[in-house]
């Protein structure tokens, strides 16, 4: 199963840059953003601009021993400047450079970067959105009312469209695309939150985006069970037959290529991975553990169900290594390349499957 992570996006998409939000500046967001630009030729990266604070980026570059020329500009100038300069669209809210120590005072700038980057994508000044990692706690302490990054993006999309938007998380790596139905909730709450309707909606959004964004004409979907051995015919839990199976049977009757519920412990070995295009899992770790175990540095977090392309690295802020020069930019590089490829297909250009 070849996933569109490493090929070059068609050159036409390069007429519009990718918007990159800086994330929490006390984490490794600035580090990996700077490193990605330095590796732009080696990895044939699409042009991008950073929503951030040029003073902070200059200071972090010096701290990391990097000589990176910045160009403060607007999004429309980013493609032209990207070859020789790192384009930075400055924020109204300044950011403090306290590597490794998150600051509540940075919350306004972090949120501004996400919101403005989203607006640039929605109004066509950017082809896609890639986001550097944020930490929820400092944002909550500053009054941020959304459970996380993805929910905030869904709110912004809903406000733009005038209707509700349901985001779906996908972890896309070289060998596996994995989608959890339930995400950031305690494990003991999963059975009560897991409904047939939620499973149906998640699978339908996934199947739709596999066709319309990944260019897979007839997606093959594998669905995990919740309990060990997919419930063992009810001996190890009733949810597999009572909640998951009805969703699968309905979608199968509608013509979808779908299998399950399958025992999760046999879904992710090498041979099994060749039999489907996406795995639908019932909870967060059931999806993310195999995705990250198979390709931690190359896996990309993709948000499905939005009216725009959004990707991000599959890791967090890593405050403990921020500013030390050891953070790897591999996942961000993969996220930028996948964003360009998905945007190319979204705009009617052929992209690898």
mmCIF file of C-alpha atoms in Angstrom:
data_model
loop_
_atom_site.group_PDB
_atom_site.id
_atom_site.type_symbol
_atom_site.label_atom_id
_atom_site.label_comp_id
_atom_site.label_asym_id
_atom_site.label_seq_id
_atom_site.Cartn_x
_atom_site.Cartn_y
_atom_site.Cartn_z
ATOM 1 C CA UNK A 1 0.000 0.000 0.000
ATOM 2 C CA UNK A 2 1.777 3.115 -1.219
ATOM 3 C CA UNK A 3 0.798 6.269 0.618
ATOM 4 C CA UNK A 4 1.376 9.776 -0.767
ATOM 5 C CA UNK A 5 4.010 10.924 1.680
ATOM 6 C CA UNK A 6 7.312 11.127 -0.097
ATOM 7 C CA UNK A 7 6.707 12.003 -3.748
ATOM 8 C CA UNK A 8 6.815 15.559 -4.991
ATOM 9 C CA UNK A 9 3.547 17.445 -5.396
ATOM 10 C CA UNK A 10 2.766 18.666 -8.915
ATOM 11 C CA UNK A 11 4.485 21.973 -9.536
ATOM 12 C CA UNK A 12 1.202 23.832 -10.168
ATOM 13 C CA UNK A 13 0.309 23.684 -6.487
ATOM 14 C CA UNK A 14 3.418 25.729 -5.780
ATOM 15 C CA UNK A 15 1.689 28.834 -7.090
ATOM 16 C CA UNK A 16 0.087 29.000 -3.635
ATOM 17 C CA UNK A 17 2.067 28.410 -0.422
ATOM 18 C CA UNK A 18 1.214 26.334 2.616
ATOM 19 C CA UNK A 19 0.394 28.203 5.831
ATOM 20 C CA UNK A 20 2.390 26.908 8.806
ATOM 21 C CA UNK A 21 1.235 27.972 12.267
ATOM 22 C CA UNK A 22 4.067 28.187 14.786
ATOM 23 C CA UNK A 23 2.414 26.173 17.572
ATOM 24 C CA UNK A 24 3.627 26.674 21.119
ATOM 25 C CA UNK A 25 6.850 28.702 20.746
ATOM 26 C CA UNK A 26 8.236 27.265 23.974
ATOM 27 C CA UNK A 27 8.199 23.828 22.350
ATOM 28 C CA UNK A 28 9.964 22.477 19.287
ATOM 29 C CA UNK A 29 7.653 24.168 16.767
ATOM 30 C CA UNK A 30 10.196 26.905 15.931
ATOM 31 C CA UNK A 31 13.036 24.356 15.894
ATOM 32 C CA UNK A 32 11.422 22.003 13.380
ATOM 33 C CA UNK A 33 10.038 24.854 11.260
ATOM 34 C CA UNK A 34 13.533 26.332 10.910
ATOM 35 C CA UNK A 35 15.034 22.896 10.262
ATOM 36 C CA UNK A 36 12.418 22.127 7.609
ATOM 37 C CA UNK A 37 13.286 25.291 5.682
ATOM 38 C CA UNK A 38 16.996 24.462 5.762
ATOM 39 C CA UNK A 39 16.125 21.050 4.258
ATOM 40 C CA UNK A 40 13.789 22.481 1.588
ATOM 41 C CA UNK A 41 15.997 21.517 -1.370
ATOM 42 C CA UNK A 42 16.996 18.113 -0.057
ATOM 43 C CA UNK A 43 13.338 17.113 0.427
ATOM 44 C CA UNK A 44 11.843 19.137 -2.455
ATOM 45 C CA UNK A 45 9.550 20.903 -0.022
ATOM 46 C CA UNK A 46 6.629 22.985 -1.248
ATOM 47 C CA UNK A 47 6.825 26.703 -0.388
ATOM 48 C CA UNK A 48 5.414 27.601 3.007
ATOM 49 C CA UNK A 49 5.230 30.648 5.231
ATOM 50 C CA UNK A 50 5.227 30.722 9.030
ATOM 51 C CA UNK A 51 2.650 32.564 11.091
ATOM 52 C CA UNK A 52 4.932 33.594 13.929
ATOM 53 C CA UNK A 53 7.103 36.206 15.579
ATOM 54 C CA UNK A 54 10.185 37.066 13.475
ATOM 55 C CA UNK A 55 12.101 38.256 16.562
ATOM 56 C CA UNK A 56 11.548 34.913 18.281
ATOM 57 C CA UNK A 57 12.429 32.951 15.143
ATOM 58 C CA UNK A 58 15.666 34.903 14.730
ATOM 59 C CA UNK A 59 16.581 34.308 18.366
ATOM 60 C CA UNK A 60 15.805 30.587 18.170
ATOM 61 C CA UNK A 61 17.812 30.237 14.970
ATOM 62 C CA UNK A 62 20.824 31.803 16.698
ATOM 63 C CA UNK A 63 20.325 29.525 19.706
ATOM 64 C CA UNK A 64 20.341 26.521 17.367
ATOM 65 C CA UNK A 65 23.391 27.781 15.478
ATOM 66 C CA UNK A 66 21.447 28.276 12.243
ATOM 67 C CA UNK A 67 22.018 31.110 9.784
ATOM 68 C CA UNK A 68 18.546 31.558 8.293
ATOM 69 C CA UNK A 69 17.533 34.718 6.440
ATOM 70 C CA UNK A 70 13.957 35.638 7.291
ATOM 71 C CA UNK A 71 11.675 37.681 5.073
ATOM 72 C CA UNK A 72 8.727 39.410 6.721
ATOM 73 C CA UNK A 73 6.012 39.397 4.091
ATOM 74 C CA UNK A 74 2.387 38.694 3.316
ATOM 75 C CA UNK A 75 1.189 35.294 2.035
ATOM 76 C CA UNK A 76 1.057 36.444 -1.582
ATOM 77 C CA UNK A 77 4.826 37.059 -1.562
ATOM 78 C CA UNK A 78 5.825 33.766 0.078
ATOM 79 C CA UNK A 79 6.294 31.570 -3.003
ATOM 80 C CA UNK A 80 8.598 34.088 -4.677
ATOM 81 C CA UNK A 81 10.770 34.490 -1.565
ATOM 82 C CA UNK A 82 10.823 30.879 -0.329
ATOM 83 C CA UNK A 83 13.861 29.813 -2.345
ATOM 84 C CA UNK A 84 16.209 32.268 -0.648
ATOM 85 C CA UNK A 85 14.360 33.383 2.492
ATOM 86 C CA UNK A 86 12.108 31.862 5.117
ATOM 87 C CA UNK A 87 8.831 33.801 4.701
ATOM 88 C CA UNK A 88 7.306 34.943 7.991
ATOM 89 C CA UNK A 89 3.874 36.534 8.284
ATOM 90 C CA UNK A 90 4.140 38.416 11.592
ATOM 91 C CA UNK A 91 1.584 38.143 14.370
ATOM 92 C CA UNK A 92 -0.019 41.091 16.123
ATOM 93 C CA UNK A 93 0.655 39.334 19.434
ATOM 94 C CA UNK A 94 4.342 39.032 20.303
ATOM 95 C CA UNK A 95 5.691 35.689 21.506
ATOM 96 C CA UNK A 96 8.205 35.150 24.312
ATOM 97 C CA UNK A 97 11.125 32.864 23.528
ATOM 98 C CA UNK A 98 11.342 30.706 26.642
ATOM 99 C CA UNK A 99 12.377 27.373 25.195
ATOM 100 C CA UNK A 100 11.196 24.534 27.388
ATOM 101 C CA UNK A 101 9.021 26.709 29.645
ATOM 102 C CA UNK A 102 5.454 27.220 28.372
ATOM 103 C CA UNK A 103 3.993 30.658 29.011
ATOM 104 C CA UNK A 104 0.325 31.571 29.458
ATOM 105 C CA UNK A 105 1.219 34.965 27.944
ATOM 106 C CA UNK A 106 1.920 33.244 24.611
ATOM 107 C CA UNK A 107 -1.634 31.900 24.329
ATOM 108 C CA UNK A 108 -2.952 34.907 22.397
ATOM 109 C CA UNK A 109 -0.249 34.582 19.749
ATOM 110 C CA UNK A 110 -0.647 30.816 19.471
ATOM 111 C CA UNK A 111 -4.391 31.168 18.910
ATOM 112 C CA UNK A 112 -3.922 34.085 16.504
ATOM 113 C CA UNK A 113 -1.513 32.018 14.400
ATOM 114 C CA UNK A 114 -4.008 29.160 14.076
ATOM 115 C CA UNK A 115 -6.951 31.423 13.282
ATOM 116 C CA UNK A 116 -5.144 33.579 10.739
ATOM 117 C CA UNK A 117 -3.563 30.570 9.036
ATOM 118 C CA UNK A 118 -7.013 28.988 8.728
ATOM 119 C CA UNK A 119 -8.416 32.191 7.244
ATOM 120 C CA UNK A 120 -5.612 32.314 4.669
ATOM 121 C CA UNK A 121 -6.512 28.790 3.535
ATOM 122 C CA UNK A 122 -10.233 29.522 3.446
ATOM 123 C CA UNK A 123 -9.741 32.672 1.378
ATOM 124 C CA UNK A 124 -7.343 31.000 -1.069
ATOM 125 C CA UNK A 125 -4.094 32.725 -0.041
ATOM 126 C CA UNK A 126 -2.741 29.367 1.139
ATOM 127 C CA UNK A 127 -3.274 25.948 -0.421
ATOM 128 C CA UNK A 128 -3.292 24.040 2.868
ATOM 129 C CA UNK A 129 -2.687 24.386 6.592
ATOM 130 C CA UNK A 130 0.083 22.635 8.483
ATOM 131 C CA UNK A 131 0.203 23.167 12.236
ATOM 132 C CA UNK A 132 3.099 22.843 14.651
ATOM 133 C CA UNK A 133 2.247 21.255 18.025
ATOM 134 C CA UNK A 134 0.470 23.102 20.825
ATOM 135 C CA UNK A 135 0.112 22.300 24.523
ATOM 136 C CA UNK A 136 -3.420 22.492 25.883
ATOM 137 C CA UNK A 137 -2.721 23.386 29.524
ATOM 138 C CA UNK A 138 -1.319 26.926 28.978
ATOM 139 C CA UNK A 139 -4.184 27.647 26.575
ATOM 140 C CA UNK A 140 -6.796 26.391 29.043
ATOM 141 C CA UNK A 141 -5.270 28.583 31.747
ATOM 142 C CA UNK A 142 -5.607 31.560 29.385
ATOM 143 C CA UNK A 143 -9.302 30.822 28.809
ATOM 144 C CA UNK A 144 -9.169 28.708 25.635
ATOM 145 C CA UNK A 145 -12.519 26.889 25.573
ATOM 146 C CA UNK A 146 -11.904 24.124 23.037
ATOM 147 C CA UNK A 147 -10.774 20.580 23.919
ATOM 148 C CA UNK A 148 -7.872 20.832 21.495
ATOM 149 C CA UNK A 149 -6.375 22.001 18.226
ATOM 150 C CA UNK A 150 -8.673 19.971 15.987
ATOM 151 C CA UNK A 151 -11.870 21.075 17.711
ATOM 152 C CA UNK A 152 -10.830 24.714 17.320
ATOM 153 C CA UNK A 153 -10.230 24.195 13.605
ATOM 154 C CA UNK A 154 -13.652 22.565 13.299
ATOM 155 C CA UNK A 155 -15.177 25.598 15.037
ATOM 156 C CA UNK A 156 -13.455 27.954 12.605
ATOM 157 C CA UNK A 157 -14.641 25.862 9.651
ATOM 158 C CA UNK A 158 -18.203 25.718 11.019
ATOM 159 C CA UNK A 159 -18.229 29.478 11.466
ATOM 160 C CA UNK A 160 -17.063 29.922 7.880
ATOM 161 C CA UNK A 161 -19.569 27.463 6.385
ATOM 162 C CA UNK A 162 -22.525 28.274 8.636
ATOM 163 C CA UNK A 163 -23.028 24.606 9.547
ATOM 164 C CA UNK A 164 -21.561 22.037 11.892
ATOM 165 C CA UNK A 165 -18.352 20.314 10.836
ATOM 166 C CA UNK A 166 -17.248 16.991 12.332
ATOM 167 C CA UNK A 167 -13.467 16.543 12.232
ATOM 168 C CA UNK A 168 -11.930 13.075 11.994
ATOM 169 C CA UNK A 169 -8.321 12.334 12.954
ATOM 170 C CA UNK A 170 -6.223 10.198 10.645
ATOM 171 C CA UNK A 171 -2.632 9.108 11.292
ATOM 172 C CA UNK A 172 -1.105 8.567 7.842
ATOM 173 C CA UNK A 173 2.254 6.861 7.480
ATOM 174 C CA UNK A 174 4.126 5.014 4.745
ATOM 175 C CA UNK A 175 2.391 1.711 5.567
ATOM 176 C CA UNK A 176 -0.750 2.568 7.513
ATOM 177 C CA UNK A 177 -3.623 5.029 7.658
ATOM 178 C CA UNK A 178 -5.363 4.694 11.027
ATOM 179 C CA UNK A 179 -8.479 6.541 12.205
ATOM 180 C CA UNK A 180 -9.808 6.472 15.805
ATOM 181 C CA UNK A 181 -13.565 6.864 16.349
ATOM 182 C CA UNK A 182 -13.151 8.175 19.899
ATOM 183 C CA UNK A 183 -10.125 10.313 20.648
ATOM 184 C CA UNK A 184 -9.200 12.291 23.753
ATOM 185 C CA UNK A 185 -11.371 10.640 26.393
ATOM 186 C CA UNK A 186 -10.455 8.302 29.267
ATOM 187 C CA UNK A 187 -10.438 4.640 28.307
ATOM 188 C CA UNK A 188 -13.233 3.784 30.737
ATOM 189 C CA UNK A 189 -15.551 6.194 28.885
ATOM 190 C CA UNK A 190 -14.992 4.668 25.446
ATOM 191 C CA UNK A 191 -17.803 2.053 25.633
ATOM 192 C CA UNK A 192 -20.414 4.665 26.559
ATOM 193 C CA UNK A 193 -19.222 7.164 23.920
ATOM 194 C CA UNK A 194 -18.970 4.537 21.176
ATOM 195 C CA UNK A 195 -22.231 4.516 19.213
ATOM 196 C CA UNK A 196 -23.268 3.057 15.887
ATOM 197 C CA UNK A 197 -23.987 6.565 14.607
ATOM 198 C CA UNK A 198 -20.507 7.795 15.597
ATOM 199 C CA UNK A 199 -18.912 4.832 13.832
ATOM 200 C CA UNK A 200 -21.022 5.408 10.715
ATOM 201 C CA UNK A 201 -20.135 9.103 10.575
ATOM 202 C CA UNK A 202 -16.416 8.458 11.088
ATOM 203 C CA UNK A 203 -16.267 5.803 8.388
ATOM 204 C CA UNK A 204 -18.293 7.834 5.893
ATOM 205 C CA UNK A 205 -16.057 10.885 6.328
ATOM 206 C CA UNK A 206 -12.947 8.708 6.017
ATOM 207 C CA UNK A 207 -14.188 6.937 2.898
ATOM 208 C CA UNK A 208 -15.224 10.247 1.314
ATOM 209 C CA UNK A 209 -11.845 11.881 1.920
ATOM 210 C CA UNK A 210 -9.942 8.823 0.722
ATOM 211 C CA UNK A 211 -11.772 9.209 -2.593
ATOM 212 C CA UNK A 212 -11.786 12.989 -2.922
ATOM 213 C CA UNK A 213 -8.405 13.880 -1.399
ATOM 214 C CA UNK A 214 -6.227 10.789 -1.562
ATOM 215 C CA UNK A 215 -7.512 9.799 -5.008
ATOM 216 C CA UNK A 216 -8.461 6.220 -4.065
ATOM 217 C CA UNK A 217 -11.470 5.412 -6.243
ATOM 218 C CA UNK A 218 -12.691 2.378 -4.274
ATOM 219 C CA UNK A 219 -11.314 2.594 -0.726
ATOM 220 C CA UNK A 220 -11.009 -0.613 1.273
ATOM 221 C CA UNK A 221 -11.907 -0.111 4.923
ATOM 222 C CA UNK A 222 -10.978 -2.432 7.797
ATOM 223 C CA UNK A 223 -12.780 -1.914 11.101
ATOM 224 C CA UNK A 224 -11.405 -3.094 14.420
ATOM 225 C CA UNK A 225 -13.408 -4.515 17.268
ATOM 226 C CA UNK A 226 -13.420 -2.923 20.689
ATOM 227 C CA UNK A 227 -12.795 -5.949 22.876
ATOM 228 C CA UNK A 228 -10.111 -8.656 22.711
ATOM 229 C CA UNK A 229 -10.766 -11.006 19.779
ATOM 230 C CA UNK A 230 -13.538 -8.611 18.644
ATOM 231 C CA UNK A 231 -15.666 -9.794 21.545
ATOM 232 C CA UNK A 232 -15.345 -13.530 20.896
ATOM 233 C CA UNK A 233 -19.030 -13.769 19.848
ATOM 234 C CA UNK A 234 -20.133 -11.963 22.982
ATOM 235 C CA UNK A 235 -17.995 -13.901 25.448
ATOM 236 C CA UNK A 236 -15.606 -10.943 25.901
ATOM 237 C CA UNK A 237 -18.017 -8.043 25.476
ATOM 238 C CA UNK A 238 -21.203 -7.149 23.638
ATOM 239 C CA UNK A 239 -20.175 -3.915 21.887
ATOM 240 C CA UNK A 240 -18.588 -5.594 18.869
ATOM 241 C CA UNK A 241 -21.808 -7.300 17.798
ATOM 242 C CA UNK A 242 -24.305 -4.803 19.195
ATOM 243 C CA UNK A 243 -22.664 -1.490 18.260
ATOM 244 C CA UNK A 244 -19.915 -1.968 15.646
ATOM 245 C CA UNK A 245 -21.294 -4.738 13.432
ATOM 246 C CA UNK A 246 -24.580 -2.945 12.556
ATOM 247 C CA UNK A 247 -22.607 0.010 11.181
ATOM 248 C CA UNK A 248 -20.453 -2.270 9.043
ATOM 249 C CA UNK A 249 -23.424 -4.222 7.692
ATOM 250 C CA UNK A 250 -25.279 -1.039 6.763
ATOM 251 C CA UNK A 251 -22.282 0.410 4.938
ATOM 252 C CA UNK A 252 -21.668 -2.906 3.200
ATOM 253 C CA UNK A 253 -25.286 -2.894 1.988
ATOM 254 C CA UNK A 254 -24.652 0.583 0.532
ATOM 255 C CA UNK A 255 -21.760 -0.757 -1.534
ATOM 256 C CA UNK A 256 -18.769 0.197 0.595
ATOM 257 C CA UNK A 257 -15.794 -2.185 0.584
ATOM 258 C CA UNK A 258 -15.559 -2.816 4.310
ATOM 259 C CA UNK A 259 -14.660 -5.640 6.724
ATOM 260 C CA UNK A 260 -15.012 -6.167 10.452
ATOM 261 C CA UNK A 261 -15.188 -6.028 13.322
ATOM 262 C CA UNK A 262 -11.701 -7.538 13.268
ATOM 263 C CA UNK A 263 -9.487 -8.459 16.232
ATOM 264 C CA UNK A 264 -7.171 -5.471 16.617
ATOM 265 C CA UNK A 265 -4.178 -7.652 17.462
ATOM 266 C CA UNK A 266 -4.128 -9.167 13.954
ATOM 267 C CA UNK A 267 -4.822 -6.018 11.918
ATOM 268 C CA UNK A 268 -1.392 -4.456 11.761
ATOM 269 C CA UNK A 269 1.098 -7.129 10.735
ATOM 270 C CA UNK A 270 2.843 -6.779 7.383
ATOM 271 C CA UNK A 271 0.501 -8.946 5.326
ATOM 272 C CA UNK A 272 -2.661 -7.493 6.867
ATOM 273 C CA UNK A 273 -1.570 -3.950 6.011
ATOM 274 C CA UNK A 274 -1.749 -4.764 2.293
ATOM 275 C CA UNK A 275 -5.461 -5.637 2.449
ATOM 276 C CA UNK A 276 -6.968 -2.223 3.241
ATOM 277 C CA UNK A 277 -6.526 1.494 2.629
ATOM 278 C CA UNK A 278 -7.540 2.689 6.097
ATOM 279 C CA UNK A 279 -8.078 1.082 9.493
ATOM 280 C CA UNK A 280 -10.953 2.386 11.615
ATOM 281 C CA UNK A 281 -10.153 1.887 15.286
ATOM 282 C CA UNK A 282 -12.392 2.325 18.303
ATOM 283 C CA UNK A 283 -10.178 4.445 20.551
ATOM 284 C CA UNK A 284 -7.119 6.670 20.539
ATOM 285 C CA UNK A 285 -4.301 4.274 21.409
ATOM 286 C CA UNK A 286 -5.712 1.437 19.318
ATOM 287 C CA UNK A 287 -5.022 3.610 16.258
ATOM 288 C CA UNK A 288 -2.001 5.634 17.325
ATOM 289 C CA UNK A 289 0.168 2.891 18.799
ATOM 290 C CA UNK A 290 0.511 0.893 15.548
ATOM 291 C CA UNK A 291 0.801 4.078 13.460
ATOM 292 C CA UNK A 292 3.647 5.454 15.553
ATOM 293 C CA UNK A 293 5.307 2.085 16.094
ATOM 294 C CA UNK A 294 5.498 1.494 12.347
ATOM 295 C CA UNK A 295 6.844 4.939 11.394
ATOM 296 C CA UNK A 296 7.097 7.463 14.212
ATOM 297 C CA UNK A 297 9.205 9.999 12.318
ATOM 298 C CA UNK A 298 7.251 9.796 9.052
ATOM 299 C CA UNK A 299 3.661 9.607 10.230
ATOM 300 C CA UNK A 300 1.412 12.622 9.707
ATOM 301 C CA UNK A 301 -1.717 13.698 11.554
ATOM 302 C CA UNK A 302 -4.354 14.580 8.928
ATOM 303 C CA UNK A 303 -7.709 16.109 9.856
ATOM 304 C CA UNK A 304 -10.476 14.760 7.649
ATOM 305 C CA UNK A 305 -13.938 16.294 7.324
ATOM 306 C CA UNK A 306 -12.760 19.923 7.113
ATOM 307 C CA UNK A 307 -13.389 22.155 4.080
ATOM 308 C CA UNK A 308 -9.611 22.609 3.769
ATOM 309 C CA UNK A 309 -6.455 20.493 3.994
ATOM 310 C CA UNK A 310 -4.861 20.297 7.448
ATOM 311 C CA UNK A 311 -1.833 18.238 8.412
ATOM 312 C CA UNK A 312 0.494 18.253 11.402
ATOM 313 C CA UNK A 313 3.392 16.258 12.845
ATOM 314 C CA UNK A 314 2.356 13.200 14.837
ATOM 315 C CA UNK A 315 4.238 14.335 17.970
ATOM 316 C CA UNK A 316 3.766 16.933 20.680
ATOM 317 C CA UNK A 317 5.581 20.053 21.837
ATOM 318 C CA UNK A 318 8.544 18.190 23.383
ATOM 319 C CA UNK A 319 9.346 21.019 25.808
ATOM 320 C CA UNK A 320 12.201 18.979 27.254
ATOM 321 C CA UNK A 321 14.277 19.242 24.055
ATOM 322 C CA UNK A 322 13.157 22.652 22.747
ATOM 323 C CA UNK A 323 16.040 24.920 21.777
ATOM 324 C CA UNK A 324 18.648 22.174 22.142
ATOM 325 C CA UNK A 325 19.130 21.376 18.465
ATOM 326 C CA UNK A 326 18.127 17.714 18.737
ATOM 327 C CA UNK A 327 14.499 17.853 17.566
ATOM 328 C CA UNK A 328 13.948 16.003 14.294
ATOM 329 C CA UNK A 329 11.871 17.691 11.591
ATOM 330 C CA UNK A 330 11.003 14.449 9.744
ATOM 331 C CA UNK A 331 7.315 14.391 10.685
ATOM 332 C CA UNK A 332 6.859 18.097 9.878
ATOM 333 C CA UNK A 333 8.585 17.599 6.525
ATOM 334 C CA UNK A 334 6.258 14.680 5.805
ATOM 335 C CA UNK A 335 3.282 16.809 6.900
ATOM 336 C CA UNK A 336 4.224 19.642 4.532
ATOM 337 C CA UNK A 337 4.729 17.263 1.608
ATOM 338 C CA UNK A 338 1.466 15.444 2.234
ATOM 339 C CA UNK A 339 -0.386 18.757 2.572
ATOM 340 C CA UNK A 340 0.897 19.794 -0.865
ATOM 341 C CA UNK A 341 -0.092 16.464 -2.395
ATOM 342 C CA UNK A 342 -3.588 16.505 -0.926
ATOM 343 C CA UNK A 343 -4.029 20.128 -1.995
ATOM 344 C CA UNK A 344 -2.939 19.241 -5.524
ATOM 345 C CA UNK A 345 -5.530 16.495 -5.789
ATOM 346 C CA UNK A 346 -8.143 18.715 -4.143
ATOM 347 C CA UNK A 347 -7.564 21.268 -6.895
ATOM 348 C CA UNK A 348 -7.942 18.706 -9.662
ATOM 349 C CA UNK A 349 -4.373 17.571 -10.236
ATOM 350 C CA UNK A 350 -3.359 13.938 -10.234
ATOM 351 C CA UNK A 351 -1.326 12.817 -7.215
ATOM 352 C CA UNK A 352 0.172 9.428 -6.252
ATOM 353 C CA UNK A 353 -2.154 6.980 -4.492
#
